[in-house]
Coordinates of C-alpha atoms in Angstrom, one line a residue:
Chain O
M27 CA -35.0 -35.5 -72.6
P28 CA -31.6 -35.0 -70.7
D29 CA -31.7 -34.7 -66.9
S30 CA -29.4 -31.7 -66.9
F31 CA -30.1 -28.2 -68.3
V32 CA -27.9 -25.4 -68.4
V33 CA -30.0 -22.1 -67.7
L34 CA -29.3 -19.1 -69.8
D35 CA -31.5 -16.0 -69.0
V36 CA -31.8 -13.4 -71.9
R37 CA -34.4 -11.4 -70.9
E38 CA -32.5 -8.2 -70.6
L39 CA -30.6 -8.9 -74.1
P40 CA -31.4 -6.8 -77.1
A41 CA -32.3 -8.7 -80.4
P42 CA -30.7 -10.7 -81.8
E43 CA -28.2 -11.5 -79.0
P44 CA -30.6 -14.1 -77.3
L45 CA -30.5 -16.0 -80.5
Q46 CA -26.7 -15.8 -81.1
K47 CA -25.9 -16.7 -77.2
A48 CA -28.3 -19.5 -77.3
L49 CA -26.6 -21.1 -80.3
L50 CA -23.2 -20.5 -79.1
T51 CA -24.4 -22.2 -75.8
L52 CA -25.8 -25.2 -77.6
Q53 CA -22.4 -25.7 -79.5
E54 CA -20.4 -25.8 -76.5
L55 CA -22.7 -28.1 -74.3
P56 CA -22.1 -32.0 -74.1
E57 CA -24.8 -34.0 -75.9
T58 CA -26.1 -35.0 -72.5
T59 CA -27.1 -31.8 -71.4
G60 CA -29.8 -29.4 -72.5
L61 CA -30.3 -26.0 -72.6
L62 CA -33.0 -24.0 -70.7
L63 CA -33.7 -20.4 -72.1
I64 CA -35.3 -17.8 -70.4
H65 CA -36.9 -15.5 -72.7
R66 CA -39.3 -12.6 -72.8
K67 CA -40.7 -13.4 -76.2
L68 CA -41.3 -16.7 -77.8
P69 CA -37.9 -17.1 -80.0
Q70 CA -39.7 -18.8 -83.0
P71 CA -36.7 -18.1 -85.4
L72 CA -34.1 -20.0 -82.9
I73 CA -36.8 -23.0 -82.6
E74 CA -37.0 -23.3 -86.3
L75 CA -33.2 -23.0 -86.4
V76 CA -32.5 -25.7 -84.0
T77 CA -35.0 -28.2 -84.9
K78 CA -33.5 -28.0 -88.5
Q79 CA -30.3 -28.8 -86.9
G80 CA -31.5 -32.1 -85.0
Y81 CA -32.7 -30.6 -81.4
A82 CA -36.0 -30.8 -79.9
T83 CA -37.7 -28.0 -78.0
E84 CA -40.2 -27.5 -75.5
V85 CA -41.9 -24.2 -74.4
E86 CA -43.7 -23.2 -71.3
E87 CA -45.2 -19.7 -70.7
P88 CA -45.5 -19.9 -66.8
E89 CA -46.5 -16.1 -67.0
E90 CA -47.5 -13.6 -69.6
G91 CA -44.1 -12.3 -70.9
L92 CA -42.0 -15.1 -69.7
Y93 CA -41.1 -18.2 -71.6
H94 CA -38.8 -21.1 -70.6
I95 CA -37.6 -22.8 -73.8
R96 CA -35.9 -26.3 -73.1
I97 CA -33.7 -27.4 -76.1
W98 CA -31.9 -30.7 -76.2
R99 CA -30.0 -32.7 -78.8
V100 CA -32.0 -35.8 -80.1
S101 CA -30.0 -36.7 -83.5
P102 CA -26.4 -36.4 -84.1
Chain A
M22 CA -47.7 -23.9 -76.1
T23 CA -47.8 -20.3 -77.7
T24 CA -46.9 -20.6 -81.3
S25 CA -47.2 -16.9 -82.5
G26 CA -44.1 -14.6 -83.1
L27 CA -41.6 -14.4 -85.7
S28 CA -40.9 -17.1 -88.0
L29 CA -37.8 -16.9 -90.3
D30 CA -39.1 -20.0 -91.9
Q31 CA -41.3 -17.8 -94.0
A32 CA -38.8 -15.6 -94.9
P33 CA -37.9 -14.8 -98.6
P34 CA -34.4 -16.0 -100.0
F35 CA -31.8 -13.8 -99.0
H36 CA -30.5 -12.4 -102.3
T37 CA -34.2 -11.1 -103.3
V38 CA -34.1 -8.9 -100.4
A39 CA -30.7 -8.1 -100.4
L40 CA -30.7 -6.5 -103.7
L41 CA -33.3 -3.9 -102.7
L42 CA -31.7 -3.3 -99.3
A43 CA -28.2 -2.9 -100.7
G44 CA -29.7 -0.5 -103.4
A45 CA -30.6 2.1 -100.7
P46 CA -27.1 3.4 -99.8
I47 CA -25.9 3.1 -103.4
F48 CA -28.6 5.6 -104.1
G49 CA -27.5 7.6 -101.4
V50 CA -24.2 8.2 -103.0
I51 CA -26.0 9.0 -106.1
L52 CA -27.9 11.5 -104.3
S53 CA -24.9 13.2 -102.8
L54 CA -23.3 13.5 -106.2
T55 CA -26.7 14.9 -107.5
G56 CA -26.5 17.2 -104.6
L57 CA -22.8 18.3 -105.5
W58 CA -23.7 18.9 -109.0
A59 CA -27.1 20.9 -108.3
N60 CA -25.4 23.0 -105.4
D61 CA -27.3 26.1 -104.6
E62 CA -30.0 25.6 -106.9
L63 CA -31.4 23.2 -104.3
L64 CA -32.1 25.8 -102.1
L65 CA -35.2 26.6 -104.1
L66 CA -38.2 24.5 -103.3
H67 CA -39.7 24.1 -106.6
H68 CA -36.1 24.0 -108.8
P69 CA -35.9 21.1 -111.1
K70 CA -33.1 20.0 -109.8
T71 CA -34.8 20.0 -106.1
L72 CA -37.5 17.9 -107.7
A73 CA -34.6 15.5 -109.0
F74 CA -33.0 15.4 -105.5
T75 CA -36.1 14.8 -103.7
H76 CA -37.0 11.9 -105.7
L77 CA -33.6 10.4 -105.6
L78 CA -34.2 10.3 -101.9
A79 CA -37.7 9.2 -102.1
L80 CA -37.4 6.7 -104.4
G81 CA -33.9 5.7 -104.7
V82 CA -33.1 5.5 -100.9
L83 CA -36.4 5.3 -99.0
M84 CA -38.3 3.2 -101.5
F85 CA -35.5 0.5 -102.0
A86 CA -35.1 0.2 -98.2
M87 CA -38.6 0.0 -97.3
S88 CA -39.8 -2.3 -100.0
G89 CA -36.9 -4.7 -98.9
A90 CA -37.8 -4.3 -95.3
M91 CA -41.5 -5.1 -96.1
M92 CA -40.4 -8.3 -98.3
Q93 CA -38.6 -9.3 -95.3
M94 CA -40.8 -8.2 -92.6
M95 CA -44.3 -9.2 -93.7
P96 CA -43.7 -13.1 -94.5
V97 CA -41.8 -13.3 -91.2
L98 CA -44.3 -11.3 -89.0
S99 CA -47.5 -12.5 -90.3
G100 CA -46.9 -15.2 -93.0
A101 CA -47.8 -12.6 -95.7
K102 CA -45.7 -14.1 -98.4
F103 CA -44.9 -12.2 -101.4
P104 CA -45.6 -14.0 -104.8
A105 CA -42.4 -15.7 -106.4
P106 CA -39.8 -13.3 -104.9
W107 CA -37.0 -14.9 -106.6
R108 CA -38.6 -13.7 -109.7
T109 CA -40.4 -10.4 -108.7
S110 CA -37.8 -9.1 -106.7
P111 CA -35.2 -8.6 -109.2
L112 CA -38.0 -7.3 -111.5
I113 CA -39.0 -4.5 -108.9
T114 CA -35.3 -3.8 -108.4
L115 CA -34.9 -3.3 -112.2
L116 CA -38.0 -1.0 -112.6
L117 CA -37.5 1.0 -109.6
A118 CA -33.5 1.8 -110.2
A119 CA -34.2 2.5 -114.0
G120 CA -37.2 4.4 -113.2
T121 CA -35.6 6.4 -110.5
L122 CA -32.7 7.3 -112.5
L123 CA -34.7 8.3 -115.6
L124 CA -37.1 10.4 -113.4
A125 CA -34.5 12.3 -111.7
F126 CA -32.4 12.9 -114.8
G127 CA -35.9 13.9 -116.7
L128 CA -36.7 16.3 -113.8
A129 CA -33.5 17.7 -113.5
T130 CA -33.0 18.8 -117.3
S131 CA -36.7 19.2 -117.9
N132 CA -36.2 16.5 -120.8
Q133 CA -39.8 15.5 -121.6
S134 CA -38.2 12.2 -123.4
F135 CA -37.0 10.9 -120.3
L136 CA -39.9 11.8 -118.3
T137 CA -42.0 10.2 -120.9
L138 CA -40.0 7.1 -120.5
A139 CA -39.8 7.2 -116.6
L140 CA -43.6 7.2 -116.4
P141 CA -44.0 3.6 -117.1
V142 CA -40.8 2.2 -115.8
V143 CA -41.2 3.8 -112.3
G144 CA -44.9 3.7 -112.1
G145 CA -44.9 0.0 -113.1
G146 CA -42.1 -0.9 -110.5
V147 CA -44.0 0.9 -107.8
A148 CA -47.5 -0.4 -108.9
L149 CA -46.2 -4.2 -109.1
F150 CA -44.6 -3.8 -105.7
T151 CA -47.9 -2.5 -104.0
F152 CA -49.8 -5.0 -106.0
L153 CA -47.7 -8.2 -104.8
G154 CA -47.8 -6.5 -101.3
H155 CA -51.6 -6.5 -101.3
I156 CA -51.4 -10.4 -102.3
A157 CA -48.9 -11.2 -99.6
M158 CA -51.1 -9.4 -97.0
R159 CA -54.3 -11.6 -98.5
R160 CA -52.4 -14.6 -97.5
A161 CA -51.2 -13.3 -94.1
T162 CA -52.1 -16.2 -91.6
S163 CA -51.5 -14.2 -88.6
P164 CA -52.1 -10.2 -89.3
M165 CA -50.5 -7.9 -86.6
P166 CA -50.6 -4.2 -85.9
T167 CA -47.1 -4.1 -87.6
T168 CA -48.2 -5.6 -90.9
R169 CA -51.7 -4.1 -91.0
V170 CA -50.3 -0.5 -90.8
M171 CA -47.9 -1.6 -93.5
H172 CA -50.9 -2.9 -95.6
L173 CA -52.5 0.7 -95.1
A174 CA -49.3 2.4 -96.0
L175 CA -49.1 0.4 -99.3
A176 CA -52.8 1.8 -100.2
N177 CA -51.7 5.3 -99.4
L178 CA -48.8 4.6 -101.5
V179 CA -51.1 3.7 -104.5
V180 CA -52.7 7.2 -103.6
G181 CA -49.7 9.0 -103.7
L182 CA -48.4 7.2 -106.8
C183 CA -51.7 8.5 -108.8
F184 CA -51.0 12.1 -107.8
G185 CA -47.4 11.4 -108.9
L186 CA -48.0 9.9 -112.4
Y187 CA -50.5 12.6 -112.7
L188 CA -47.9 15.2 -112.1
L189 CA -45.2 13.3 -114.1
A190 CA -47.6 13.1 -117.1
S191 CA -48.1 16.8 -117.0
H192 CA -44.4 17.5 -116.8
A193 CA -43.7 14.9 -119.7
Q194 CA -46.4 16.6 -121.7
G195 CA -45.5 20.1 -120.8
E196 CA -49.0 20.9 -119.6
I197 CA -48.8 22.4 -116.1
T198 CA -52.5 23.1 -115.2
A199 CA -53.8 25.5 -112.5
H200 CA -54.2 22.6 -110.3
H201 CA -50.6 21.6 -110.5
Y202 CA -49.2 22.9 -107.1
N203 CA -52.6 21.4 -105.3
I204 CA -51.7 17.9 -106.6
V205 CA -48.0 18.5 -105.7
T206 CA -49.1 19.3 -102.0
L207 CA -51.4 16.2 -102.1
H208 CA -48.6 13.9 -103.8
A209 CA -46.2 15.3 -101.0
L210 CA -48.4 14.8 -98.0
W211 CA -49.7 11.2 -99.1
M212 CA -46.2 10.0 -99.6
L213 CA -44.6 11.5 -96.7
F214 CA -47.4 10.9 -94.0
G215 CA -49.3 8.1 -95.7
W216 CA -46.8 6.1 -97.0
A217 CA -43.2 6.8 -95.3
I218 CA -44.2 7.8 -91.7
M219 CA -46.9 5.3 -91.4
L220 CA -44.6 2.6 -92.4
L221 CA -41.8 3.8 -90.2
M222 CA -44.3 3.8 -87.4
G223 CA -45.2 0.1 -88.1
V224 CA -41.8 -0.8 -88.2
A225 CA -40.9 1.1 -85.0
W226 CA -43.8 -0.7 -83.0
Q227 CA -41.8 -3.9 -83.9
V228 CA -38.3 -3.2 -83.7
V229 CA -37.9 -0.5 -81.0
P230 CA -39.0 -3.1 -78.3
M231 CA -36.9 -5.7 -79.8
F232 CA -33.7 -4.1 -80.5
W233 CA -33.5 -2.1 -77.2
V234 CA -35.6 -3.9 -74.9
T235 CA -37.8 -1.0 -74.1
T236 CA -41.7 -1.5 -73.0
S237 CA -44.0 -2.2 -75.6
Y238 CA -46.2 0.6 -77.2
P239 CA -49.6 1.2 -75.6
K240 CA -52.1 -0.7 -77.7
R241 CA -54.2 2.4 -78.3
C242 CA -51.4 3.8 -80.4
F243 CA -52.0 0.9 -83.1
F244 CA -55.4 2.4 -83.5
I245 CA -55.4 6.1 -82.9
T246 CA -52.2 7.2 -84.7
P247 CA -53.2 5.3 -87.9
T248 CA -56.8 6.6 -87.8
V249 CA -55.7 10.2 -87.0
F250 CA -53.1 10.1 -90.3
M251 CA -55.8 8.6 -92.3
A252 CA -58.6 10.9 -91.2
A253 CA -56.3 14.0 -91.6
L254 CA -55.0 12.9 -95.1
V255 CA -58.7 12.6 -96.2
M256 CA -59.5 15.9 -94.9
V257 CA -56.7 17.6 -96.5
S258 CA -57.5 16.2 -99.9
I259 CA -61.0 17.3 -99.7
A260 CA -59.9 20.7 -98.5
T261 CA -57.4 21.1 -101.1
L262 CA -59.4 20.0 -104.1
F263 CA -62.5 22.1 -102.9
D264 CA -60.4 25.0 -102.0
L265 CA -61.2 25.0 -98.3
P266 CA -58.2 26.9 -96.8
L267 CA -59.1 26.7 -93.1
L268 CA -59.8 23.0 -93.3
K269 CA -56.5 22.4 -95.1
Q270 CA -54.5 24.2 -92.3
A271 CA -56.3 22.3 -89.6
S272 CA -55.7 18.8 -91.4
I273 CA -51.9 19.7 -92.1
I274 CA -51.7 20.9 -88.2
L275 CA -53.5 17.4 -87.0
L276 CA -51.0 15.5 -89.4
A277 CA -48.0 17.3 -87.8
L278 CA -49.3 16.8 -84.3
A279 CA -49.9 12.8 -85.1
G280 CA -46.2 12.8 -86.5
I281 CA -44.8 14.5 -83.1
G282 CA -47.1 12.1 -81.1
F283 CA -45.7 9.0 -82.8
A284 CA -42.1 10.5 -82.5
S285 CA -42.6 11.6 -78.7
V286 CA -44.1 7.9 -77.8
T287 CA -40.9 6.4 -79.5
L288 CA -38.4 8.5 -77.8
R289 CA -40.0 8.1 -74.4
R290 CA -39.5 4.4 -74.9
I291 CA -35.8 4.5 -76.0
L292 CA -35.3 7.1 -73.0
T293 CA -36.6 4.8 -70.4
R294 CA -35.2 1.4 -71.7
K295 CA -33.6 -0.7 -69.3
R296 CA -30.1 -1.2 -70.8
P297 CA -28.6 2.4 -71.5
I298 CA -26.0 1.2 -74.3
I299 CA -26.2 3.5 -77.3
D300 CA -25.1 1.7 -80.7
T301 CA -25.0 3.5 -84.0
T302 CA -28.5 2.4 -85.2
L303 CA -30.0 4.0 -81.8
S304 CA -28.1 7.3 -82.5
F305 CA -29.8 7.4 -86.1
W306 CA -33.2 6.6 -84.4
Y307 CA -32.4 9.4 -81.8
L308 CA -31.3 12.0 -84.3
G309 CA -34.2 11.0 -86.7
L310 CA -36.9 11.1 -84.1
V311 CA -35.7 14.5 -83.1
S312 CA -35.6 15.7 -86.6
L313 CA -39.1 14.4 -87.3
I314 CA -40.6 16.5 -84.2
A315 CA -38.8 19.6 -85.5
S316 CA -39.8 18.9 -88.9
M317 CA -43.5 18.8 -87.9
I318 CA -43.1 21.8 -85.8
L319 CA -41.5 23.7 -88.9
L320 CA -44.5 22.2 -90.9
I321 CA -47.0 24.1 -88.6
V322 CA -45.0 27.4 -88.6
S323 CA -44.8 27.0 -92.4
I324 CA -48.7 27.7 -92.3
F325 CA -48.3 30.9 -90.9
V326 CA -45.3 32.7 -92.3
E327 CA -44.5 33.7 -96.0
G328 CA -41.9 32.3 -98.2
E329 CA -40.6 28.7 -98.9
M330 CA -37.7 28.4 -96.3
T331 CA -39.5 27.2 -93.5
L332 CA -41.1 24.3 -95.8
W333 CA -37.6 23.6 -97.2
L334 CA -36.2 23.2 -93.9
A335 CA -39.0 20.8 -92.7
G336 CA -38.6 18.9 -95.9
I337 CA -34.7 18.3 -95.0
L338 CA -35.6 17.3 -91.6
A339 CA -38.3 14.9 -92.5
G340 CA -36.7 13.4 -95.3
Y341 CA -33.0 13.4 -94.8
G342 CA -32.7 13.8 -90.9
A343 CA -35.6 11.5 -90.1
L344 CA -36.3 9.1 -92.9
A345 CA -33.0 8.5 -94.5
G346 CA -31.2 8.7 -91.4
I347 CA -33.4 6.2 -89.6
V348 CA -33.0 3.7 -92.9
A349 CA -29.3 4.3 -92.9
G350 CA -29.3 3.1 -89.0
M351 CA -31.3 0.1 -89.8
L352 CA -29.6 -1.1 -92.5
Y353 CA -26.5 -1.8 -90.2
K354 CA -28.9 -3.9 -88.0
I355 CA -30.9 -5.8 -90.8
I356 CA -28.0 -6.8 -93.2
P357 CA -25.4 -8.1 -90.7
F358 CA -28.2 -10.0 -88.9
L359 CA -29.7 -11.6 -92.3
V360 CA -26.0 -12.3 -93.4
W361 CA -25.2 -13.9 -90.0
F362 CA -28.8 -15.7 -89.8
H363 CA -28.8 -17.2 -93.1
L364 CA -25.3 -18.4 -92.8
S365 CA -26.3 -19.9 -89.3
S366 CA -29.2 -21.9 -90.9
Q367 CA -26.9 -23.1 -93.6
G368 CA -24.8 -24.9 -90.9
H369 CA -21.9 -22.6 -90.4
S370 CA -20.9 -22.4 -86.9
D371 CA -17.2 -20.4 -87.5
L372 CA -18.9 -17.0 -88.1
P373 CA -17.9 -13.7 -87.1
T374 CA -20.5 -11.8 -84.8
M375 CA -23.0 -9.3 -86.2
R376 CA -20.9 -6.5 -84.8
D377 CA -17.8 -7.9 -86.9
F378 CA -19.9 -7.6 -90.1
A379 CA -20.8 -3.8 -89.1
P380 CA -17.9 -2.4 -86.8
E381 CA -19.3 0.2 -84.7
E382 CA -16.3 2.7 -85.3
R383 CA -17.0 2.6 -88.7
S384 CA -20.8 2.8 -88.7
R385 CA -20.4 5.7 -86.1
L386 CA -18.5 7.7 -88.6
H387 CA -21.3 7.5 -91.1
F388 CA -23.5 8.7 -88.3
W389 CA -21.4 11.9 -87.6
L390 CA -20.9 12.6 -91.2
H391 CA -24.9 12.2 -91.5
G392 CA -25.3 14.5 -88.6
A393 CA -22.8 17.1 -89.9
A394 CA -24.4 16.8 -93.5
L395 CA -27.6 17.6 -91.8
L396 CA -26.5 20.5 -89.9
M397 CA -24.7 22.1 -92.8
L398 CA -27.8 21.5 -94.8
L399 CA -30.0 23.3 -92.3
L400 CA -27.7 26.4 -92.1
A401 CA -27.1 26.4 -96.0
Q402 CA -30.2 28.7 -96.3
M403 CA -28.2 31.5 -94.8
V404 CA -24.7 30.1 -95.4
P405 CA -24.9 28.5 -99.3
L406 CA -21.2 27.8 -99.1
L407 CA -22.0 25.0 -96.7
L408 CA -23.9 23.0 -99.4
Y409 CA -20.4 21.8 -100.6
P410 CA -19.2 20.2 -97.7
A411 CA -22.7 19.1 -96.5
F412 CA -23.0 17.0 -99.8
M413 CA -19.3 15.8 -99.5
A414 CA -19.9 14.5 -96.0
M415 CA -23.5 12.8 -97.1
G416 CA -21.8 11.2 -99.8
I417 CA -19.0 10.1 -97.9
G418 CA -21.0 8.7 -95.2
W419 CA -23.3 6.8 -97.6
A420 CA -20.2 5.4 -99.4
I421 CA -18.9 4.0 -96.1
Q422 CA -22.2 2.4 -95.7
V423 CA -21.9 0.8 -99.3
L424 CA -18.4 -0.7 -98.2
I425 CA -19.5 -2.0 -94.9
L426 CA -22.6 -4.0 -96.1
G427 CA -21.0 -4.7 -99.5
K428 CA -18.3 -6.6 -97.6
A429 CA -20.7 -8.5 -95.4
L430 CA -22.9 -9.5 -98.6
I431 CA -19.6 -10.6 -100.3
Y432 CA -18.7 -12.5 -97.4
Y433 CA -22.1 -14.1 -97.2
R434 CA -21.8 -15.1 -100.9
K435 CA -18.5 -16.5 -100.5
K436 CA -19.4 -18.5 -97.3
S437 CA -22.7 -19.8 -98.4
R438 CA -21.2 -21.7 -101.4
E439 CA -18.9 -23.7 -98.8
A440 CA -22.2 -25.5 -97.3
P441 CA -24.0 -27.2 -99.9
F442 CA -25.6 -29.9 -97.4
L443 CA -27.6 -27.1 -95.9
R444 CA -27.8 -24.4 -98.6
E445 CA -31.1 -22.6 -98.8
S446 CA -32.8 -25.5 -97.3
F447 CA -34.0 -23.6 -94.3
I448 CA -34.8 -20.2 -95.6
A449 CA -36.0 -20.8 -99.3

């Protein structure tokens, strides 16, 4: 897992903007930096998509209706 | 770690859903042309051409969109996969398209040969879809309110289909019995409330909070509204078959009130959303929900007033204003999203945004044409001359949607051939 994460809060965005913004941000990140996505729902499609594209994910639910999803690259 | 939620890994291949979804606006154009052809004969509720128009709307526009939406949503939401969608979806599309055209032509021209042909084709298409939908729900790994109510809507579709096939057989044989109009009432009520509005409700529970960041629906809605619909549909059936007019009137009022309840709760969620941005899809929802409430009020009024006009207006508001409008609006969200998502999943990163696939200014034009067509149709009972411009506006609106979504689908087809390394590996 990388040391640093860029934070992206998409709680106020309507679907599918969180998915689009997350993918766009991941494309622009250096390989050593991860993405911390803050979301009101569990973005299962995003998780499936990035997993297929060589990223690892870790999900936390600190409270009901709040998700922290860490995404980072594990393979080129 | 929570694992519940949407799973597009479960989604069917894109082309199987796209076939059905794209059929809806194409039938919208055919519907408008039929309106232009039939013109003022459509002002009569039971005219053969009105029947043809109604079935082009219900089977062509609505059934295509709704079956496509269900085939997409049920696996994604609940793991309820339709069996072999790459084979069954084209077959359903073919049967529904051919059956709808045969039925509409047979009804419009009172041609018994076409009606006889339509019976197995359209019946087979709808029956196959409901059967596969039932199998899919039996496979569901995580049923949720939306998919449960979809399953219920499918069961109601079977009831409505049985009434419909009875009526179709009567028309085909030229034997109209004394019970004919009672069965017509039941066919219409089960299809409108049991199938279409029930399904719309299930879809709304899922997409309204998701697309417009509204509060979730109260959990009691997931139980109360479907229960009231089902109780009222059973009561109205008993009352109609056993000739109990007071119970029949009370049941229809209950159905209408449940419809108003659903529309009001949805409107409240949309009006109190956090981000006050209005896109075309939301405009279709606004107009659709207001039309649904107006339609339900007119349905209640029609019980107490003589003549067919109130019921005709209620039908236009519910069928065209609410259901067809919301379907049109949702297609502007669903197809661009699926195009974008499936291409992204194939590894494409140089994609236009979803808004580029359905430019707001063009889809907005469709919305205004839809609204103008609805208004002119409602006024046409007093000014029949308005029918012609109404159907022109309707046809141009649907044609705009065919062009916008067709362009997105052509882009998908072209682009998906450029990424063989990931093609269909994610979604199929």
